[in-house]
XYZ file of C-alpha atoms in Angstrom:
667
model
C -104.574 -9.256 50.831
C -107.431 -7.293 52.497
C -107.003 -9.140 55.785
C -103.238 -8.793 55.682
C -103.729 -4.990 55.608
C -106.118 -5.186 58.519
C -103.617 -7.063 60.680
C -101.162 -4.120 60.512
C -103.497 -2.013 62.671
C -103.427 -4.492 65.543
C -107.201 -4.117 66.142
C -108.395 -6.498 63.484
C -107.984 -10.280 63.211
C -106.297 -10.750 66.602
C -107.454 -12.249 69.888
C -107.223 -8.805 71.511
C -109.251 -7.003 68.823
C -112.416 -6.504 70.956
C -110.388 -5.240 73.888
C -108.420 -2.757 71.718
C -111.582 -1.620 70.041
C -113.357 -1.170 73.395
C -110.540 0.973 74.783
C -110.465 3.112 71.646
C -114.213 3.606 71.635
C -114.360 4.515 75.316
C -111.674 7.111 74.653
C -114.023 8.535 72.038
C -116.703 8.751 74.719
C -114.317 10.779 76.902
C -113.714 13.068 73.919
C -117.490 13.541 73.585
C -117.785 14.554 77.197
C -114.831 16.911 76.879
C -116.404 18.649 73.892
C -119.713 18.907 75.771
C -118.010 20.423 78.817
C -116.118 22.906 76.675
C -119.396 23.909 74.934
C -121.081 24.246 78.313
C -118.311 26.599 79.453
C -118.285 28.710 76.311
C -122.065 29.087 76.169
C -122.130 30.358 79.768
C -118.717 32.040 79.864
C -120.139 35.231 81.412
C -121.045 33.263 84.560
C -117.598 31.704 84.893
C -115.091 34.197 83.474
C -114.311 35.908 86.776
C -111.180 34.330 88.249
C -111.093 31.544 85.667
C -107.335 31.328 84.891
C -105.952 28.733 82.514
C -104.445 26.697 85.362
C -107.710 26.758 87.311
C -109.625 25.737 84.185
C -107.280 22.761 83.749
C -107.936 21.871 87.381
C -111.709 21.979 86.793
C -111.477 19.814 83.696
C -109.175 17.364 85.445
C -111.676 17.123 88.314
C -114.382 16.452 85.736
C -112.663 13.260 84.628
C -113.850 11.355 87.706
C -117.490 12.386 87.019
C -117.131 11.641 83.301
C -115.698 8.186 84.093
C -118.621 7.437 86.334
C -121.199 8.565 83.759
C -119.501 6.805 80.891
C -119.323 3.462 82.715
C -122.882 3.701 84.002
C -124.291 4.494 80.555
C -122.009 2.104 78.630
C -122.167 -0.842 81.047
C -124.202 -3.034 78.640
C -121.890 -2.135 75.801
C -118.782 -3.087 77.778
C -120.297 -6.452 78.718
C -121.298 -7.176 75.116
C -117.851 -6.318 73.806
C -116.062 -8.531 76.337
C -118.480 -11.455 76.446
C -116.220 -14.522 76.297
C -117.840 -16.329 73.376
C -116.363 -16.286 69.901
C -119.793 -16.544 68.241
C -120.291 -12.863 68.980
C -117.702 -12.026 66.316
C -120.281 -11.669 63.573
C -121.029 -8.576 61.525
C -124.609 -8.323 62.841
C -123.548 -8.539 66.459
C -120.845 -5.945 66.084
C -123.157 -3.573 64.147
C -125.592 -3.816 67.042
C -122.809 -2.926 69.464
C -121.869 0.037 67.318
C -125.423 1.323 67.205
C -125.778 0.888 70.996
C -122.576 2.779 71.664
C -123.313 5.654 69.288
C -126.930 6.089 70.403
C -126.058 6.029 74.130
C -123.217 8.511 73.880
C -125.122 10.730 71.430
C -127.897 10.981 73.997
C -125.342 11.907 76.614
C -123.967 14.603 74.320
C -127.428 16.007 73.596
C -128.375 16.069 77.289
C -125.165 17.948 78.150
C -125.606 20.475 75.356
C -129.273 21.053 76.147
C -128.387 21.649 79.784
C -125.849 24.294 78.781
C -128.824 26.370 77.543
C -130.785 25.755 80.775
C -127.913 26.682 83.125
C -128.528 30.483 83.223
C -131.880 29.845 84.858
C -130.693 27.511 87.638
C -126.864 28.055 87.938
C -126.393 24.334 88.312
C -126.533 21.022 86.425
C -129.972 19.578 85.954
C -131.064 16.789 88.303
C -134.018 14.387 88.169
C -136.199 16.931 89.961
C -136.618 18.610 86.621
C -138.976 15.815 85.512
C -141.264 16.416 88.484
C -140.996 20.147 88.100
C -142.377 20.189 84.539
C -144.479 17.009 84.689
C -147.777 18.842 84.223
C -146.690 21.200 81.412
C -148.089 20.769 77.898
C -146.202 23.652 76.323
C -142.665 22.287 76.504
C -142.613 21.120 72.902
C -142.997 24.648 71.551
C -140.484 26.062 73.976
C -137.984 23.358 73.085
C -138.383 24.181 69.381
C -137.782 27.854 70.064
C -134.626 26.946 71.965
C -133.438 24.853 69.087
C -133.653 27.919 66.877
C -131.930 30.164 69.430
C -129.107 27.642 69.967
C -128.727 26.445 66.422
C -124.944 26.290 66.902
C -125.397 23.605 69.553
C -127.584 21.602 67.190
C -124.884 21.923 64.532
C -122.227 20.890 67.033
C -124.255 17.825 68.023
C -124.591 16.715 64.410
C -120.903 17.093 63.713
C -119.829 15.268 66.891
C -122.309 12.370 66.386
C -121.187 11.994 62.789
C -117.544 11.940 63.908
C -118.391 9.392 66.653
C -119.912 7.113 64.019
C -117.025 7.523 61.630
C -114.251 7.070 64.206
C -115.862 4.079 65.933
C -113.544 1.050 65.796
C -115.408 -2.126 64.943
C -113.379 -5.328 65.590
C -113.603 -7.793 62.751
C -112.013 -11.173 63.243
C -112.116 -13.388 60.173
C -114.035 -16.627 60.754
C -111.011 -18.655 59.568
C -109.143 -17.433 62.640
C -111.304 -19.577 64.963
C -110.710 -22.699 62.885
C -107.109 -22.810 64.057
C -106.420 -25.254 66.829
C -106.970 -23.748 70.274
C -107.882 -20.269 69.068
C -111.437 -20.497 70.321
C -110.190 -21.311 73.797
C -107.531 -18.647 73.670
C -110.085 -16.094 72.603
C -112.500 -17.085 75.351
C -109.729 -16.952 77.963
C -108.597 -13.516 76.890
C -112.191 -12.182 76.893
C -112.942 -13.735 80.280
C -109.778 -12.241 81.867
C -110.620 -8.852 80.272
C -114.204 -9.055 81.591
C -113.103 -10.033 85.098
C -110.558 -7.167 85.088
C -113.219 -4.735 83.823
C -115.535 -5.495 86.729
C -113.459 -3.927 89.546
C -112.259 -1.166 87.256
C -115.798 -0.303 86.359
C -116.944 -0.414 89.974
C -114.054 1.925 90.882
C -114.897 4.203 88.016
C -118.534 4.419 89.032
C -117.666 5.072 92.672
C -114.851 7.563 91.943
C -112.098 5.240 93.160
C -111.320 1.908 94.808
C -109.316 3.132 97.783
C -110.247 2.100 101.308
C -113.011 4.245 102.773
C -113.963 5.844 99.461
C -117.705 6.455 99.220
C -119.440 6.757 95.875
C -119.021 10.254 94.509
C -122.070 12.495 94.383
C -122.709 15.855 92.832
C -121.461 17.506 96.048
C -117.991 16.052 95.510
C -117.507 18.566 92.729
C -116.972 21.265 95.356
C -113.459 19.990 96.102
C -112.264 21.266 92.756
C -113.906 24.704 92.630
C -113.297 28.184 93.935
C -116.975 29.177 93.604
C -120.094 26.985 93.891
C -121.225 28.003 90.394
C -118.116 26.318 88.950
C -119.450 22.922 90.017
C -121.438 22.968 86.770
C -118.152 22.860 84.834
C -116.796 19.874 86.819
C -119.988 17.868 86.620
C -121.790 16.482 83.586
C -125.540 16.250 83.281
C -125.856 12.446 82.785
C -123.999 11.987 86.076
C -126.208 14.589 87.856
C -129.296 12.783 86.617
C -128.106 9.297 87.455
C -126.894 10.276 90.933
C -130.216 11.835 91.915
C -132.535 8.998 90.897
C -134.436 7.928 93.980
C -131.886 9.450 96.309
C -132.683 10.649 99.821
C -132.699 14.426 99.681
C -132.395 15.346 103.357
C -129.859 14.021 105.835
C -129.901 15.277 109.399
C -126.449 16.491 110.535
C -125.246 16.306 114.120
C -123.708 19.711 114.479
C -125.527 19.974 117.843
C -126.119 17.029 120.281
C -129.894 17.489 120.036
C -132.522 19.555 118.261
C -133.101 21.393 121.492
C -129.464 22.467 121.560
C -129.847 23.739 117.977
C -133.023 25.546 118.982
C -131.132 27.577 121.528
C -129.202 29.091 118.644
C -132.005 29.179 116.053
C -135.586 28.098 116.068
C -138.134 28.523 113.218
C -141.042 28.557 115.705
C -142.478 32.024 116.154
C -144.478 32.778 119.300
C -146.082 36.254 119.141
C -146.094 38.216 122.364
C -149.347 38.569 124.244
C -149.063 42.327 123.843
C -149.406 42.155 120.050
C -152.271 44.316 118.805
C -154.442 42.713 116.132
C -154.794 44.901 113.023
C -156.611 42.894 110.353
C -155.452 44.517 107.097
C -155.829 42.977 103.657
C -152.640 41.317 102.423
C -151.591 41.274 98.748
C -148.407 39.439 97.813
C -147.156 39.867 94.254
C -144.567 37.342 93.069
C -143.203 38.743 89.812
C -141.606 36.271 87.416
C -137.790 36.740 87.126
C -137.969 40.288 88.467
C -134.432 40.517 89.912
C -132.945 43.577 91.572
C -130.621 44.071 88.625
C -133.433 45.361 86.416
C -134.669 47.987 88.896
C -132.908 51.333 88.458
C -133.464 52.538 92.037
C -131.387 49.662 93.371
C -128.496 50.299 91.053
C -127.659 53.973 91.000
C -123.954 53.206 90.927
C -124.065 50.891 87.930
C -122.488 51.944 84.664
C -120.862 54.970 86.188
C -124.132 56.256 87.600
C -125.803 56.271 84.193
C -127.882 53.135 84.666
C -131.645 53.771 84.614
C -132.983 50.232 84.670
C -136.178 49.023 83.061
C -138.810 49.623 85.738
C -140.038 53.203 86.006
C -143.315 52.151 87.561
C -141.697 50.015 90.250
C -139.168 52.786 90.842
C -142.160 55.045 91.567
C -143.612 52.478 93.924
C -140.322 52.156 95.781
C -140.375 55.852 96.533
C -143.572 55.214 98.587
C -142.476 51.869 100.128
C -140.196 50.275 102.662
C -137.321 48.772 100.724
C -134.296 46.700 101.727
C -130.898 47.422 100.211
C -129.733 43.805 100.678
C -132.574 41.494 99.743
C -132.398 37.972 98.368
C -134.445 35.076 97.057
C -134.077 31.626 98.595
C -133.912 29.599 95.424
C -133.362 29.733 91.701
C -136.653 28.341 90.407
C -140.290 29.387 90.370
C -141.191 26.341 92.459
C -138.614 27.527 95.061
C -140.264 30.923 95.255
C -143.660 29.607 96.242
C -142.746 27.907 99.547
C -140.193 30.621 100.371
C -142.539 33.581 99.920
C -145.805 31.990 101.115
C -144.579 29.533 103.772
C -141.227 30.728 104.973
C -139.535 27.513 103.766
C -136.282 27.982 101.766
C -134.812 25.600 99.192
C -131.996 23.448 100.570
C -130.563 20.682 98.338
C -133.606 20.275 96.096
C -136.876 22.183 95.552
C -139.011 21.535 98.609
C -142.203 20.767 96.665
C -140.412 17.999 94.728
C -139.143 16.184 97.778
C -140.947 13.614 99.991
C -141.116 16.347 102.693
C -143.738 18.091 100.592
C -146.168 15.429 101.921
C -145.529 16.590 105.475
C -148.066 18.541 107.522
C -147.460 22.251 106.986
C -149.272 25.392 105.994
C -148.515 28.939 104.869
C -149.730 32.452 105.356
C -152.961 31.694 103.514
C -153.868 28.818 105.790
C -152.915 30.756 108.913
C -155.067 33.722 107.917
C -157.924 31.616 106.617
C -158.249 30.181 110.069
C -158.217 33.743 111.406
C -161.213 34.889 109.404
C -159.602 35.942 106.169
C -160.825 35.105 102.668
C -157.889 33.803 100.651
C -157.201 33.289 96.932
C -154.247 32.555 94.654
C -153.916 33.816 91.088
C -151.721 32.504 88.268
C -152.440 33.129 84.607
C -151.304 29.685 83.414
C -153.358 26.520 83.092
C -154.595 25.233 86.394
C -152.148 22.316 86.584
C -149.142 24.374 85.582
C -146.006 24.018 87.756
C -148.093 22.304 90.455
C -149.094 25.720 91.789
C -152.710 24.780 92.231
C -151.839 21.734 94.351
C -149.438 23.821 96.392
C -151.994 26.594 96.889
C -154.555 24.075 98.032
C -152.081 22.387 100.378
C -151.099 25.659 102.033
C -154.609 26.942 102.714
C -155.747 29.067 99.795
C -159.516 28.802 99.626
C -159.775 29.700 95.915
C -157.515 29.441 92.862
C -157.868 31.484 89.647
C -155.989 30.560 86.496
C -156.130 30.863 82.755
C -159.460 28.973 82.472
C -161.110 31.285 85.018
C -159.835 34.380 83.263
C -161.194 33.026 79.935
C -164.588 32.432 81.464
C -164.920 36.032 82.700
C -166.779 38.026 80.035
C -165.341 41.297 81.282
C -161.972 40.433 79.835
C -160.442 39.260 76.606
C -160.577 35.527 77.155
C -158.062 33.249 75.512
C -157.149 35.960 73.008
C -154.910 37.205 75.839
C -153.044 33.897 76.074
C -149.344 34.331 75.308
C -149.121 31.035 73.470
C -146.654 29.512 75.912
C -147.281 29.986 79.628
C -150.383 31.998 80.421
C -152.398 35.216 80.163
C -150.338 38.294 79.468
C -149.542 40.211 82.670
C -151.363 43.452 81.792
C -154.827 41.998 81.403
C -154.357 39.332 84.076
C -153.368 41.882 86.715
C -156.492 43.881 85.846
C -158.470 40.677 86.356
C -156.676 40.156 89.656
C -157.675 43.611 90.835
C -161.281 43.096 89.788
C -161.589 39.761 91.572
C -160.202 41.202 94.806
C -162.906 43.882 94.677
C -165.451 41.031 94.860
C -163.852 39.547 97.961
C -164.936 40.142 101.512
C -162.467 42.023 103.682
C -160.094 41.155 105.238
C -158.621 39.081 102.436
C -155.247 37.645 101.636
C -154.260 37.013 98.044
C -151.155 36.195 96.057
C -150.522 36.535 92.386
C -147.746 34.967 90.328
C -147.099 36.696 87.015
C -146.112 35.012 83.720
C -144.863 37.346 81.053
C -141.207 38.044 82.059
C -140.356 34.418 81.333
C -138.657 32.480 78.627
C -139.204 32.505 75.617
C -139.302 36.302 76.371
C -142.253 37.406 74.246
C -144.530 40.406 74.646
C -147.921 41.193 73.111
C -147.788 42.140 69.448
C -149.244 45.566 70.065
C -146.237 46.460 72.204
C -143.494 45.285 69.858
C -142.704 48.820 68.727
C -143.076 50.171 72.287
C -140.756 47.809 74.092
C -138.015 46.917 71.625
C -135.147 44.480 71.896
C -132.390 45.655 74.264
C -129.198 44.195 75.703
C -130.872 41.029 76.899
C -134.027 39.318 75.579
C -135.682 39.642 78.967
C -135.354 43.422 79.132
C -138.347 44.170 76.935
C -140.398 41.721 79.016
C -139.384 43.454 82.227
C -140.498 46.798 80.753
C -143.839 45.285 79.735
C -144.419 43.674 83.126
C -143.381 46.871 84.913
C -146.034 48.718 82.888
C -148.575 46.057 83.850
C -147.701 46.511 87.518
C -148.085 50.280 87.177
C -151.515 49.874 85.602
C -152.478 47.468 88.377
C -151.686 49.971 91.123
C -153.518 52.710 89.199
C -156.646 50.596 89.191
C -156.186 49.259 92.710
C -155.911 52.833 94.076
C -159.481 53.405 92.955
C -160.849 50.477 95.011
C -162.365 50.862 98.518
C -160.041 48.202 99.900
C -156.813 49.862 98.706
C -155.841 51.893 101.757
C -156.685 49.014 104.062
C -154.154 46.748 102.314
C -150.523 45.859 102.763
C -148.779 45.063 99.466
C -145.590 43.014 99.204
C -143.711 42.762 95.905
C -140.912 40.344 95.265
C -139.687 38.019 92.526
C -139.656 34.253 92.383
C -136.004 34.278 91.378
C -133.539 36.175 89.195
C -132.829 35.659 85.538
C -130.610 36.825 82.708
C -127.790 39.182 83.703
C -125.241 41.429 82.027
C -123.545 42.968 85.064
C -120.821 41.087 86.932
C -122.264 42.139 90.290
C -125.266 39.957 89.539
C -123.323 37.055 88.072
C -121.533 36.140 91.293
C -122.689 33.323 93.559
C -124.661 35.686 95.776
C -125.538 38.099 92.973
C -127.659 35.369 91.347
C -130.004 35.546 94.346
C -130.613 39.346 94.400
C -134.396 39.750 94.467
C -136.362 42.764 95.767
C -138.457 42.803 98.868
C -140.782 45.826 98.725
C -143.479 46.498 101.345
C -146.086 49.183 100.520
C -148.681 50.469 102.964
C -150.857 53.097 101.179
C -152.188 54.345 104.493
C -148.719 54.964 105.863
C -149.937 53.886 109.285
C -148.153 50.562 109.711
C -145.171 50.856 107.423
C -143.026 53.929 106.977
C -141.456 54.336 103.538
C -137.687 54.514 103.156
C -134.581 52.388 102.825
C -133.594 49.782 105.396
C -130.132 48.435 106.136
C -131.618 45.120 107.298
C -130.825 41.989 105.285
C -134.113 40.686 103.821
C -135.100 37.457 102.100
C -138.232 35.845 100.764
C -138.729 33.694 103.838
C -139.038 36.897 105.935
C -142.225 37.913 104.182
C -144.589 35.642 106.186
C -143.349 36.636 109.693
C -143.067 40.310 108.712
C -146.644 40.470 107.374
C -148.001 38.503 110.334
C -146.242 40.875 112.641
C -147.768 43.890 110.905
C -151.335 42.655 111.203
C -150.888 41.466 114.773
C -151.275 37.717 114.222
C -151.379 36.153 117.676
C -150.889 32.396 117.219
C -147.622 30.423 117.012
C -146.423 29.456 113.500
C -143.347 28.104 111.729
C -141.156 30.079 109.373
C -137.413 29.948 108.796
C -137.416 33.710 108.327
C -137.766 36.598 110.767
C -139.953 39.643 111.271
C -137.937 42.341 109.619
C -139.760 45.160 111.426
C -139.221 43.847 114.967
C -135.705 42.441 114.505
C -132.693 44.784 114.827
C -130.888 45.169 111.507
C -127.617 43.486 112.750
C -129.614 40.336 113.619
C -131.256 39.995 110.178
C -129.855 37.400 107.735
C -130.389 35.613 104.455
C -129.605 32.003 103.521
C -129.682 30.067 100.248
C -128.148 26.947 98.689
C -126.111 26.642 95.504
C -124.446 23.486 94.207
C -123.806 21.883 97.545
C -122.817 25.148 99.313
C -124.921 27.109 101.775
C -124.598 30.891 101.548
C -125.285 32.817 104.742
C -125.482 36.618 104.746
C -125.131 38.411 108.108
C -122.935 40.870 110.022
C -121.872 42.485 106.743
C -120.459 39.244 105.302
C -121.375 36.354 103.028
C -120.223 32.977 104.323
C -120.040 29.904 102.028
C -120.273 26.569 103.913
C -120.337 23.162 102.277
C -121.978 21.322 105.164
C -118.651 20.357 106.689
C -116.415 23.377 106.611
C -116.415 26.995 105.487
C -115.189 27.547 101.944
C -115.132 31.341 101.687
C -116.069 34.587 103.399
C -116.758 37.811 101.495
C -117.747 41.299 102.520
C -121.306 42.127 101.484
C -119.818 45.242 99.927
C -117.794 42.966 97.586
C -120.678 41.907 95.282
C -118.365 40.388 92.669
C -116.844 38.180 95.422
C -113.267 38.770 94.391
C -111.645 38.976 97.886
C -111.936 35.811 99.969
C -111.505 36.871 103.623
C -111.750 33.387 105.093
C -109.251 33.177 107.970
C -107.958 36.650 107.158
C -110.475 38.894 108.853
C -113.653 38.934 110.878
C -112.765 35.674 112.596
C -115.273 36.249 115.385
C -118.094 37.000 112.902
C -117.154 33.923 110.873
C -117.392 31.685 113.945
C -120.772 33.111 114.914
C -122.050 32.701 111.353
C -120.933 29.071 111.268
C -122.712 28.316 114.582
C -125.921 29.961 113.471
C -125.934 28.467 109.977
C -125.341 24.990 111.425
C -128.372 25.447 113.687
C -130.539 26.526 110.769
C -129.446 23.514 108.641
C -129.965 21.014 111.505
C -133.407 22.465 112.265
C -134.360 22.328 108.617
C -133.205 18.767 107.994
C -134.595 17.428 111.249
C -138.022 18.929 110.605
C -138.149 17.734 106.987
C -137.218 14.163 107.844
C -139.427 13.919 110.940
C -142.537 15.776 109.681
C -142.267 18.630 112.135
C -143.229 21.693 110.108
C -145.939 23.025 112.413
C -145.482 24.705 115.822
C -147.140 21.824 117.725
C -144.585 19.309 116.393
C -141.368 20.978 117.423
C -140.320 18.640 120.198
């Protein structure tokens, strides 16, 4: 009687039972990916809400099916083969239970990866790729941070538990009674059906992995998501994280385009080689570059006097005070979305295109940075970062680019003048206030002229501040706000102490951020808004830099050529940026890369270019990017921007691939 009831469902006790069960279970996998995508969208709705109509959302989800299909087939390939293997002996309870466990475990992992990435998205604005494993390879604190994130995103943990339980309960396990195979010819019929199904599954699976079987179709990559989106940020909705990880394993990062017939033709439009004029006057000032963790323009009141109806004050009174004495750029941008992007951008003039530069094979090329250039010009150089010496690969990068000394958490702890490891924040490094005091003290021990850089720690996830300041800097609209207030105070105290030092007035200070972070204003949630970092140049002597606001477009990669221009550096060098003080404002620009799209800021516009064609054009005075002007206005500016951007991309890719990142290797 029991088996008679099973036959009514059509999945059990028939030759086609494994095929029917496989189809049902793969549909469950699609449902898992759909739920994960929906959760990803809802968790980060603030980044996507603008322009996200119901019809457009359906279009994005429909586009995601191709990427889900590819990921599902890649991750379930073994399961598919096991279910369709043309041998009736596999129809045992033990074999099918193994298949069930395999299916549930694999797709549960896919679910967990997708949900975890939804919490990481605000920091990168894209799906995670395999570069993340190299980025955090040397970190020993990830376990604690992961646990904190579990608590903060408890609802995602609950969702994962519910979905995994449902996946187990809804799984269809084919059970064919052993008496079925005793009937004449049934074993052969079963084997024939399974063999045909397996042979049919092969081309279907290949097509699913590639994104189609049509003539000329190339395997889809993460960049293919751009065909479904209106904004590069929306690529994260279309993609799924397992696909992004699988598609970036061992892949070539840089491909040289042929926009121009030769690199020399591209160089006539743009060249990263800087050749100072013979008339340059050498003025060997000290150089101090402060890279402040997550210190986006959004948090600085002086940059945002029009926000919130003119009532916005920001969180940085000390930096606001510094700005009043500095040269500041109204339109300034970072060149990447990660800390490891900020290092080569700020210190070498190398932006992030496609993947973080230091995680690509090109990082093994011959190149240097401002520290190496000035060390060869008689400067003493040092890099400071309050984390462990191996953290984020900063020590290796500092050594590679010419810093003669490196000071980290261990060095701070060994200095009896300070608080030692009692000042460790428990996650990343020494709190900013004491470490910046240590930074100031160590510079007073250096021989002038010196060049130093410091990378702060405290305004970073998990957004903690010292216990003694908990009642001073309380929770505000975003978790990072109290950290920004604390770091701003630390910066203020640093400048108070630095002003007492004999080297102070002989020093040029540059303050920027590595990238931006949490946001609660739509102006800073747009594709270009996510790259709004300050570039502040302070000359206490007032002799080389006049304070005030500049209309020039500035970016991190401009810092090296601008500083070298100020101190009269006379030798050729490579930087993809420009000297902001010797370049007319209309000729200044900024460039960055987001989800397969290059963003180029110049002539009062923001151009979005996917490597083949322009996708959008916005006025720089339209920070929320609501009015796409592509083909509607500024046609001449658009064409110029396309030509220039293509030259920048071709120069970048050619030099990365061919190890030509020094001025004597430019061909």
